[in-house]
Short mmCIF file of C-alpha atoms and ligand atoms in Angstrom, two decimals:
data_model
loop_
_atom_site.label_atom_id
_atom_site.label_comp_id
_atom_site.label_asym_id
_atom_site.label_seq_id
_atom_site.Cartn_x
_atom_site.Cartn_y
_atom_site.Cartn_z
CA MET T 1 83.21 86.75 70.26
CA ALA T 2 85.43 83.98 68.93
CA ALA T 3 88.77 85.72 68.39
CA ALA T 4 92.27 85.77 69.76
CA LEU T 5 92.87 87.88 72.85
CA ASP T 6 93.33 91.59 72.15
CA THR T 7 96.93 91.73 73.31
CA THR T 8 96.70 95.46 74.08
CA LEU T 9 94.93 94.33 77.28
CA LEU T 10 98.23 92.84 78.45
CA PRO T 11 100.88 94.91 80.26
CA ASP T 12 102.95 97.29 78.10
CA THR T 13 106.02 95.05 77.89
CA ALA T 14 104.12 91.85 77.02
CA VAL T 15 105.53 89.84 74.16
CA VAL T 16 103.26 87.12 72.87
CA THR T 17 104.68 84.13 71.02
CA ALA T 18 102.96 80.98 69.79
CA THR T 19 103.90 79.15 72.99
CA ASP T 20 104.21 81.71 75.81
CA ILE T 21 103.52 85.20 77.12
CA VAL T 22 106.55 87.14 78.30
CA VAL T 23 106.00 90.09 80.66
CA GLY T 24 108.81 92.31 81.87
CA GLY T 25 111.20 89.92 80.16
CA CYS T 26 109.91 86.97 82.23
CA SER T 27 108.01 84.00 80.82
CA LEU T 28 104.66 83.44 82.52
CA THR T 29 105.22 79.69 82.11
CA ASP T 30 108.54 79.93 83.98
CA LEU T 31 107.07 82.19 86.66
CA ALA T 32 104.23 79.72 87.26
CA ALA T 33 106.74 76.87 87.50
CA THR T 34 108.93 78.80 89.96
CA TYR T 35 106.33 80.47 92.18
CA GLY T 36 103.25 78.28 91.69
CA THR T 37 99.71 79.32 90.86
CA PRO T 38 97.51 81.24 91.33
CA LEU T 39 100.07 83.97 90.86
CA PHE T 40 99.73 87.73 90.44
CA VAL T 41 102.35 89.10 88.05
CA TYR T 42 102.84 92.88 87.84
CA ASP T 43 104.84 94.56 85.11
CA GLU T 44 106.89 97.26 86.78
CA ALA T 45 107.31 99.20 83.54
CA THR T 46 103.53 99.52 83.17
CA LEU T 47 103.12 100.58 86.81
CA ARG T 48 105.83 103.21 86.40
CA ALA T 49 104.51 104.44 83.05
CA ARG T 50 100.99 104.94 84.42
CA ALA T 51 102.28 106.56 87.61
CA ARG T 52 104.42 108.93 85.54
CA ALA T 53 101.47 109.70 83.26
CA ALA T 54 99.37 110.59 86.30
CA ARG T 55 102.11 112.77 87.74
CA GLY T 56 102.61 114.48 84.37
CA ALA T 57 98.91 115.08 83.81
CA PHE T 58 98.04 116.59 87.20
CA ASP T 59 99.76 118.97 89.60
CA ASP T 60 101.97 118.00 92.53
CA GLY T 61 99.88 116.19 95.10
CA VAL T 62 98.31 113.68 92.72
CA ALA T 63 97.95 110.54 94.83
CA PHE T 64 97.88 106.83 94.09
CA ALA T 65 94.69 105.35 95.59
CA SER T 66 96.38 102.66 97.63
CA LYS T 67 93.16 100.69 98.20
CA SER T 68 93.44 99.42 94.61
CA PHE T 69 96.65 97.50 95.37
CA LEU T 70 99.03 98.05 98.24
CA CYS T 71 102.21 96.45 99.50
CA GLY T 72 105.59 97.85 100.51
CA ALA T 73 107.04 97.65 97.00
CA MET T 74 104.03 99.42 95.48
CA ALA T 75 104.19 102.21 98.05
CA VAL T 76 107.89 102.73 97.32
CA LEU T 77 107.31 102.69 93.55
CA ALA T 78 104.53 105.29 93.79
CA VAL T 79 106.73 107.66 95.77
CA GLU T 80 109.70 107.09 93.45
CA GLU T 81 107.46 108.16 90.58
CA GLY T 82 106.49 111.39 92.33
CA LEU T 83 103.04 110.42 93.56
CA CYS T 84 101.47 110.89 96.96
CA LEU T 85 99.47 107.99 98.43
CA ASP T 86 95.92 108.11 99.61
CA VAL T 87 95.06 105.89 102.56
CA SER T 88 91.71 105.37 104.21
CA THR T 89 92.34 103.16 107.22
CA ALA T 90 94.84 102.72 110.03
CA GLY T 91 96.11 99.63 108.17
CA GLU T 92 96.85 101.47 104.95
CA LEU T 93 98.36 104.40 106.87
CA ASP T 94 100.57 102.09 108.90
CA LEU T 95 101.77 100.18 105.84
CA VAL T 96 102.80 103.26 103.89
CA LEU T 97 104.59 104.72 106.94
CA ARG T 98 106.45 101.42 107.42
CA ALA T 99 107.38 101.51 103.71
CA GLY T 100 109.08 104.85 104.39
CA VAL T 101 106.59 107.06 102.56
CA PRO T 102 107.19 110.59 103.90
CA ALA T 103 104.17 111.84 105.86
CA ALA T 104 104.11 114.87 103.57
CA ARG T 105 103.18 112.50 100.70
CA ILE T 106 100.22 110.89 102.52
CA VAL T 107 96.56 111.88 102.26
CA LEU T 108 94.13 110.49 104.85
CA HIS T 109 90.62 109.56 103.77
CA GLY T 110 87.74 107.76 105.43
CA ASN T 111 84.06 108.27 106.11
CA ASN T 112 84.39 106.90 109.65
CA LYS T 113 87.87 107.75 110.85
CA THR T 114 88.62 106.78 114.43
CA ASP T 115 90.26 109.12 116.92
CA ASP T 116 93.34 106.91 116.72
CA GLU T 117 93.51 107.26 112.94
CA LEU T 118 93.10 111.03 113.15
CA ARG T 119 95.61 111.31 115.99
CA ARG T 120 98.26 109.32 114.16
CA ALA T 121 97.75 111.29 110.94
CA ILE T 122 97.98 114.60 112.82
CA THR T 123 101.01 113.54 114.85
CA VAL T 124 103.06 112.27 111.92
CA GLY T 125 102.00 115.33 109.93
CA VAL T 126 100.26 113.94 106.84
CA ARG T 127 99.94 116.19 103.81
CA GLN T 128 96.21 116.56 104.25
CA ILE T 129 93.13 115.04 105.78
CA VAL T 130 90.03 114.77 103.63
CA VAL T 131 87.17 115.65 105.97
CA ASP T 132 83.98 113.70 105.49
CA SER T 133 81.43 114.48 108.25
CA PHE T 134 80.40 117.02 110.91
CA GLY T 135 81.29 114.49 113.60
CA GLU T 136 84.81 114.40 112.24
CA ILE T 137 85.01 118.20 112.35
CA GLU T 138 84.07 118.13 116.03
CA ARG T 139 86.76 115.58 116.72
CA LEU T 140 89.33 117.58 114.75
CA ALA T 141 88.50 120.58 116.91
CA ARG T 142 89.52 118.47 119.92
CA LEU T 143 92.58 116.81 118.37
CA VAL T 144 94.21 119.52 116.26
CA PRO T 145 95.15 122.16 118.88
CA GLY T 146 98.94 122.28 119.12
CA HIS T 147 99.32 121.10 115.51
CA ASN T 148 98.85 122.51 112.03
CA VAL T 149 96.69 120.46 109.70
CA ASP T 150 95.74 120.99 106.07
CA VAL T 151 92.34 119.66 105.14
CA MET T 152 90.28 119.09 102.04
CA VAL T 153 86.49 119.12 102.27
CA ARG T 154 84.87 116.16 100.56
CA VAL T 155 81.93 117.50 98.64
CA THR T 156 79.06 115.44 97.25
CA PRO T 157 78.22 117.11 93.97
CA GLY T 158 74.95 115.27 93.33
CA VAL T 159 76.21 113.80 90.06
CA ALA T 160 75.45 110.17 89.24
CA ALA T 161 78.43 108.90 87.26
CA HIS T 162 77.84 106.32 84.55
CA THR T 163 79.11 103.18 86.28
CA HIS T 164 77.99 100.27 88.48
CA GLU T 165 75.67 101.47 91.25
CA PHE T 166 77.91 99.98 93.98
CA ILE T 167 80.87 102.08 92.88
CA GLN T 168 79.01 105.35 92.29
CA THR T 169 79.77 107.89 95.00
CA GLY T 170 78.86 111.33 93.68
CA GLN T 171 75.07 111.02 94.00
CA GLU T 172 73.14 112.65 96.88
CA ASP T 173 72.18 109.38 98.58
CA THR T 174 75.65 108.36 99.76
CA LYS T 175 77.58 107.86 102.98
CA PHE T 176 80.44 110.01 101.66
CA GLY T 177 81.05 113.72 101.94
CA PHE T 178 79.05 116.91 102.49
CA SER T 179 76.14 117.71 100.22
CA LEU T 180 76.48 120.79 98.09
CA ALA T 181 72.74 121.00 97.49
CA THR T 182 71.73 121.13 101.17
CA GLY T 183 74.37 123.69 102.14
CA ASP T 184 76.25 121.19 104.32
CA ALA T 185 79.42 121.71 102.30
CA HIS T 186 79.34 125.47 103.00
CA LEU T 187 78.74 124.88 106.68
CA ALA T 188 81.62 122.40 106.82
CA VAL T 189 84.04 124.96 105.37
CA ARG T 190 82.89 127.61 107.86
CA GLN T 191 83.27 125.25 110.82
CA LEU T 192 86.72 124.12 109.70
CA LEU T 193 87.93 127.70 109.21
CA ALA T 194 87.02 128.37 112.85
CA ILE T 195 89.41 125.71 114.18
CA PRO T 196 92.84 127.15 115.07
CA GLY T 197 95.59 125.23 113.28
CA VAL T 198 93.34 124.02 110.44
CA THR T 199 93.91 125.27 106.91
CA VAL T 200 91.25 124.51 104.32
CA ARG T 201 93.36 123.80 101.30
CA GLY T 202 90.69 122.72 98.88
CA VAL T 203 87.80 120.65 97.77
CA HIS T 204 87.78 116.93 97.18
CA LEU T 205 85.36 115.01 95.01
CA HIS T 206 85.10 111.38 94.01
CA ILE T 207 82.14 110.52 91.85
CA GLY T 208 82.77 106.81 91.40
CA SER T 209 84.99 104.24 89.78
CA GLN T 210 85.41 102.59 86.34
CA ILE T 211 84.06 105.68 84.55
CA PHE T 212 84.66 105.92 80.79
CA ASP T 213 82.76 109.11 80.09
CA VAL T 214 84.89 112.13 80.99
CA GLY T 215 81.69 114.15 80.60
CA SER T 216 80.73 112.96 84.11
CA PHE T 217 83.82 114.72 85.51
CA GLU T 218 83.18 117.87 83.46
CA LYS T 219 79.59 117.97 84.68
CA THR T 220 80.90 117.71 88.23
CA VAL T 221 83.17 120.71 87.70
CA ASP T 222 80.18 122.68 86.37
CA VAL T 223 78.28 121.85 89.56
CA VAL T 224 81.04 122.76 92.04
CA ALA T 225 82.49 125.78 90.24
CA PRO T 226 80.37 128.37 92.13
CA PHE T 227 81.39 126.75 95.44
CA LEU T 228 85.08 126.86 94.47
CA HIS T 229 84.74 130.55 93.58
CA GLU T 230 82.86 131.41 96.73
CA HIS T 231 85.41 129.86 99.07
CA GLY T 232 88.46 130.84 97.05
CA VAL T 233 90.12 127.46 97.60
CA ALA T 234 93.57 126.73 96.19
CA GLU T 235 93.13 123.09 95.14
CA LEU T 236 90.59 120.78 93.57
CA CYS T 237 91.10 117.03 93.84
CA ILE T 238 88.88 115.35 91.27
CA GLY T 239 89.27 111.93 92.99
CA GLY T 240 89.82 108.72 91.11
CA GLY T 241 87.55 106.76 88.90
CA LEU T 242 89.02 106.67 85.42
CA GLY T 243 87.91 103.44 83.72
CA VAL T 244 90.16 100.85 82.12
CA ALA T 245 89.51 98.31 79.36
CA TYR T 246 88.96 94.81 80.72
CA VAL T 247 87.75 92.97 77.63
CA ASN T 248 88.32 92.95 73.86
CA GLY T 249 86.88 96.01 72.18
CA GLU T 250 86.63 98.31 75.21
CA VAL T 251 88.11 101.75 74.64
CA THR T 252 89.51 103.91 77.42
CA VAL T 253 90.48 107.49 77.99
CA SER T 254 94.12 108.18 78.87
CA LEU T 255 95.15 109.77 82.16
CA GLY T 256 96.36 112.76 80.11
CA ASP T 257 93.03 113.23 78.31
CA TRP T 258 91.15 112.88 81.59
CA ALA T 259 93.22 115.67 83.17
CA ARG T 260 92.91 117.86 80.08
CA SER T 261 89.12 117.56 80.08
CA VAL T 262 88.91 118.55 83.75
CA ARG T 263 91.34 121.42 83.25
CA SER T 264 89.37 122.83 80.36
CA ALA T 265 86.14 122.54 82.34
CA LEU T 266 87.84 124.51 85.16
CA ALA T 267 89.16 127.10 82.69
CA ARG T 268 85.64 127.59 81.30
CA HIS T 269 84.61 128.64 84.80
CA GLY T 270 87.59 130.97 85.28
CA LEU T 271 89.25 128.44 87.62
CA GLY T 272 92.23 127.51 85.46
CA HIS T 273 94.58 128.74 88.20
CA LEU T 274 93.54 126.04 90.71
CA VAL T 275 95.98 123.33 91.67
CA LEU T 276 94.37 120.24 90.10
CA THR T 277 95.07 116.88 91.69
CA ALA T 278 93.49 113.43 91.46
CA GLU T 279 93.62 110.01 93.09
CA PRO T 280 93.79 107.35 90.40
CA GLY T 281 93.98 103.75 91.56
CA ARG T 282 92.67 101.38 88.92
CA SER T 283 94.11 103.34 85.98
CA ILE T 284 97.60 102.93 87.46
CA VAL T 285 97.60 99.28 88.51
CA ALA T 286 94.87 97.37 86.65
CA GLN T 287 96.57 96.73 83.33
CA ALA T 288 99.95 96.13 84.90
CA GLY T 289 98.64 92.96 86.57
CA VAL T 290 97.95 89.50 85.15
CA THR T 291 96.76 86.52 87.19
CA VAL T 292 98.02 83.07 86.22
CA TYR T 293 95.97 80.02 87.22
CA THR T 294 96.28 76.32 86.50
CA ALA T 295 93.32 74.68 84.83
CA GLY T 296 91.88 71.67 86.62
CA THR T 297 88.50 70.03 86.28
CA ARG T 298 86.72 70.32 82.95
CA LYS T 299 83.12 69.20 82.64
CA ARG T 300 79.86 69.75 80.82
CA ALA T 301 76.59 70.50 82.55
CA ALA T 302 73.27 71.60 81.05
CA GLY T 303 74.98 71.96 77.70
CA ARG T 304 77.61 74.31 79.12
CA ALA T 305 81.37 73.71 79.26
CA TYR T 306 82.88 74.39 82.70
CA LEU T 307 86.57 74.89 83.39
CA ALA T 308 87.73 75.12 87.00
CA VAL T 309 90.95 76.89 87.99
CA ASP T 310 92.95 76.77 91.22
CA GLY T 311 91.77 80.17 92.51
CA GLY T 312 88.48 82.00 92.18
CA MET T 313 86.41 84.46 94.17
CA SER T 314 89.04 84.52 96.93
CA ASP T 315 91.63 86.16 94.66
CA ASN T 316 89.20 88.02 92.39
CA PRO T 317 85.79 88.76 93.88
CA ARG T 318 84.98 91.44 91.28
CA PRO T 319 82.92 89.22 88.95
CA VAL T 320 80.78 88.10 91.88
CA LEU T 321 80.43 91.59 93.34
CA TYR T 322 79.99 93.68 90.22
CA GLY T 323 79.43 91.23 87.38
CA SER T 324 82.77 92.42 85.98
CA GLY T 325 84.01 90.91 82.74
CA TYR T 326 87.50 89.58 82.00
CA GLU T 327 89.25 87.80 79.16
CA ALA T 328 91.14 84.53 79.52
CA VAL T 329 94.00 83.15 77.51
CA VAL T 330 95.93 79.89 77.56
CA VAL T 331 99.50 80.92 78.35
CA GLN T 332 101.05 78.10 76.32
CA ARG T 333 98.89 78.91 73.22
CA PRO T 334 98.12 82.62 73.45
CA LEU T 335 97.63 83.16 69.74
CA ALA T 336 95.29 80.19 69.24
CA GLU T 337 91.81 81.05 68.02
CA ARG T 338 89.44 80.97 70.97
CA THR T 339 86.56 79.05 69.46
CA THR T 340 84.62 77.69 72.43
CA THR T 341 83.01 79.36 75.42
CA TYR T 342 83.69 78.04 78.88
CA ARG T 343 82.39 79.19 82.22
CA ILE T 344 85.60 79.63 84.17
CA VAL T 345 84.93 78.87 87.81
CA GLY T 346 87.04 78.71 90.93
CA LYS T 347 87.43 76.05 93.59
CA HIS T 348 85.19 77.60 96.25
CA CYS T 349 82.10 75.92 97.61
CA GLU T 350 79.43 77.94 95.93
CA SER T 351 77.90 78.10 92.49
CA GLY T 352 78.44 81.85 92.37
CA ASP T 353 82.22 81.35 92.36
CA VAL T 354 82.54 82.37 88.72
CA LEU T 355 85.56 84.21 87.34
CA ILE T 356 84.34 84.54 83.76
CA ASP T 357 80.81 83.65 82.84
CA GLU T 358 81.48 83.09 79.13
CA ALA T 359 85.20 82.97 78.38
CA TRP T 360 86.37 82.27 74.87
CA LEU T 361 89.14 79.68 74.90
CA PRO T 362 90.63 77.22 72.43
CA ASP T 363 88.53 74.08 72.22
CA ASP T 364 91.39 71.85 73.37
CA VAL T 365 92.05 73.56 76.72
CA ALA T 366 93.02 70.82 79.16
CA PRO T 367 93.83 70.23 82.83
CA GLY T 368 97.33 71.52 83.55
CA ASP T 369 97.13 74.38 81.05
CA LEU T 370 98.00 77.78 82.47
CA ILE T 371 95.13 80.24 82.18
CA ALA T 372 95.95 83.94 82.41
CA THR T 373 93.38 86.65 83.11
CA PRO T 374 94.72 90.06 82.08
CA VAL T 375 93.85 93.40 83.73
CA THR T 376 93.64 91.96 87.24
CA GLY T 377 96.01 94.41 88.92
CA ALA T 378 93.34 96.51 90.63
CA TYR T 379 91.00 95.44 93.44
CA GLY T 380 91.95 91.78 93.04
CA TYR T 381 94.70 91.06 95.55
CA ALA T 382 93.46 94.11 97.46
CA MET T 383 90.08 92.45 98.01
CA ALA T 384 91.40 88.90 98.27
CA SER T 385 90.10 86.75 101.10
CA ASN T 386 90.86 83.44 102.75
CA TYR T 387 87.42 82.02 101.99
CA ASN T 388 87.51 78.22 102.32
CA ARG T 389 90.88 78.83 103.95
CA ALA T 390 92.48 79.53 100.61
CA PRO T 391 95.98 80.96 101.07
CA ARG T 392 96.36 84.27 99.27
CA PRO T 393 98.51 83.98 96.12
CA ALA T 394 102.05 85.30 95.78
CA VAL T 395 102.63 88.58 93.97
CA VAL T 396 105.72 89.11 91.82
CA PHE T 397 106.97 92.29 90.20
CA VAL T 398 108.81 91.70 86.91
CA ALA T 399 111.22 94.07 85.19
CA ASP T 400 114.04 93.58 82.69
CA GLY T 401 113.94 89.82 82.92
CA VAL T 402 114.07 89.75 86.71
CA ALA T 403 111.20 88.67 88.96
CA ARG T 404 111.01 89.64 92.63
CA VAL T 405 108.44 88.36 95.07
CA VAL T 406 106.83 91.39 96.70
CA LEU T 407 104.21 89.41 98.61
CA ARG T 408 104.96 85.78 99.31
CA ARG T 409 102.27 83.14 99.00
CA GLU T 410 100.43 82.51 102.25
CA SER T 411 101.26 79.19 103.81
CA LEU T 412 98.98 76.86 105.73
CA ASP T 413 100.85 78.00 108.88
CA ASP T 414 100.01 81.61 108.04
CA LEU T 415 96.38 80.61 107.87
CA VAL T 416 96.31 79.44 111.48
CA ARG T 417 98.44 82.21 112.97
CA LEU T 418 95.42 83.91 114.57
CA ASP T 419 93.90 80.70 115.89
CA THR T 420 94.54 80.63 119.62
CA LEU T 421 94.05 76.86 119.81
CA LEU T 422 96.16 75.91 116.78
CA ALA T 423 98.87 78.51 116.30
N1 LIG W 501 89.62 108.22 95.73
C1 LIG W 501 88.64 107.78 96.56
C2 LIG W 501 88.16 108.63 97.61
C3 LIG W 501 88.11 106.49 96.37
O1 LIG W 501 87.15 106.07 97.16
C4 LIG W 501 88.61 105.67 95.32
C5 LIG W 501 88.08 104.32 95.11
C6 LIG W 501 89.64 106.16 94.51
C7 LIG W 501 90.12 107.44 94.75
C8 LIG W 501 90.25 105.36 93.40
O2 LIG W 501 89.36 105.07 92.40
P1 LIG W 501 89.85 104.34 91.06
O3 LIG W 501 90.74 105.28 90.31
O4 LIG W 501 90.56 103.12 91.46
O5 LIG W 501 88.58 104.06 90.34
N2 LIG W 501 86.35 97.66 94.38
C9 LIG W 501 85.75 98.38 93.27
C10 LIG W 501 86.22 99.80 93.20
C11 LIG W 501 85.98 100.56 94.47
C12 LIG W 501 86.53 101.95 94.42
C13 LIG W 501 86.67 102.49 95.79
N3 LIG W 501 87.17 103.83 95.83
C14 LIG W 501 86.08 97.63 91.98
O6 LIG W 501 86.78 96.64 92.04
O7 LIG W 501 85.61 98.02 90.93
#
């Protein structure tokens, strides 16, 4: 709809004037001039506020889902705010260990963990391993002896959350977890209890991502409650998945309300004593991040106005993958009425390289204008690629008027560093 941007989509500290957007005390115009575009800007205050909200809402052990956005500075921030980190590959595990995250704050996930991943997690002594398959149990039986390992059993509750099919994970037909309905989950607990050194600490669930309806989580608790009673586990991790608002008019649930709804569902089943943890990713980092692009080519085709920016599907593949919607705003005129729709496209060599299918922008948007897309802090940089040999953008954290580069922009030299002929 033709309207100004709903500024509540911007990070908490954003101040919008007629000629600029200031985040964390730093002007987006100045940041673009200093660091170039495309540029990811994260507001540290928003990251910390969401991390603190998650820690306050759940019990100790609540973990930041590092897949949503990970670098050294983010790992350090999460730990400073009292969170654990969930990792699901050797790469994520290695990064958080290098960042100095204590092993006791790390949770290892993965539906296809390698022996090396399991061995490293066991040797460093991670907080817990979330077990996902019978094959993994067999391998744990080989690798654990001589160590003590806490595990969570990932249970598939058979609940289809209301979200995009590609990011649903709680339904029966999934590669994740042990089915409750078939009895596999029971068998998994029994097999794990038989391994010396293994302690089954609890049950893990993750029903999907970008979920707005807390009823899906409550329904999940209803489904697993008998299982939790039967096995007398100490902890339930409800996973991640809380949705965030991406576009004008979307309404979200707070981390606090999410936790309260799950707690009351547990209490209804006489399980109010369980340690309740979660693994939010998107709800911690999405709104903290804004991407700043420079507008380039503008053209009309088939009656449609096109505006190309200097990034695209390589820094934000979500629109292509999930049809996700975003808003756009001209940084130098953020309060201007957005009266015209443009298809905002990237610079990659395919027609599908669309960032926003129908973005409302002021009619006079012109090459050289800075275009910001709010709510791009989750699964943007994390899923960035070098398609068309595009260097990945820089990432800056801003706080109290100071910007620090936490990930520098890739250079053309970086792009050939793996090329055995050219490096
Ligand atoms: N826990 C587990 C086991 C997960 O698989 C995930 C996300 C999370 C926690 C965190 O979920 P969140 O709170 O961020 O929704 N690339 C997709 C999202 C994929 C989610 C993968 N798993 C997107 O951009 O929408």
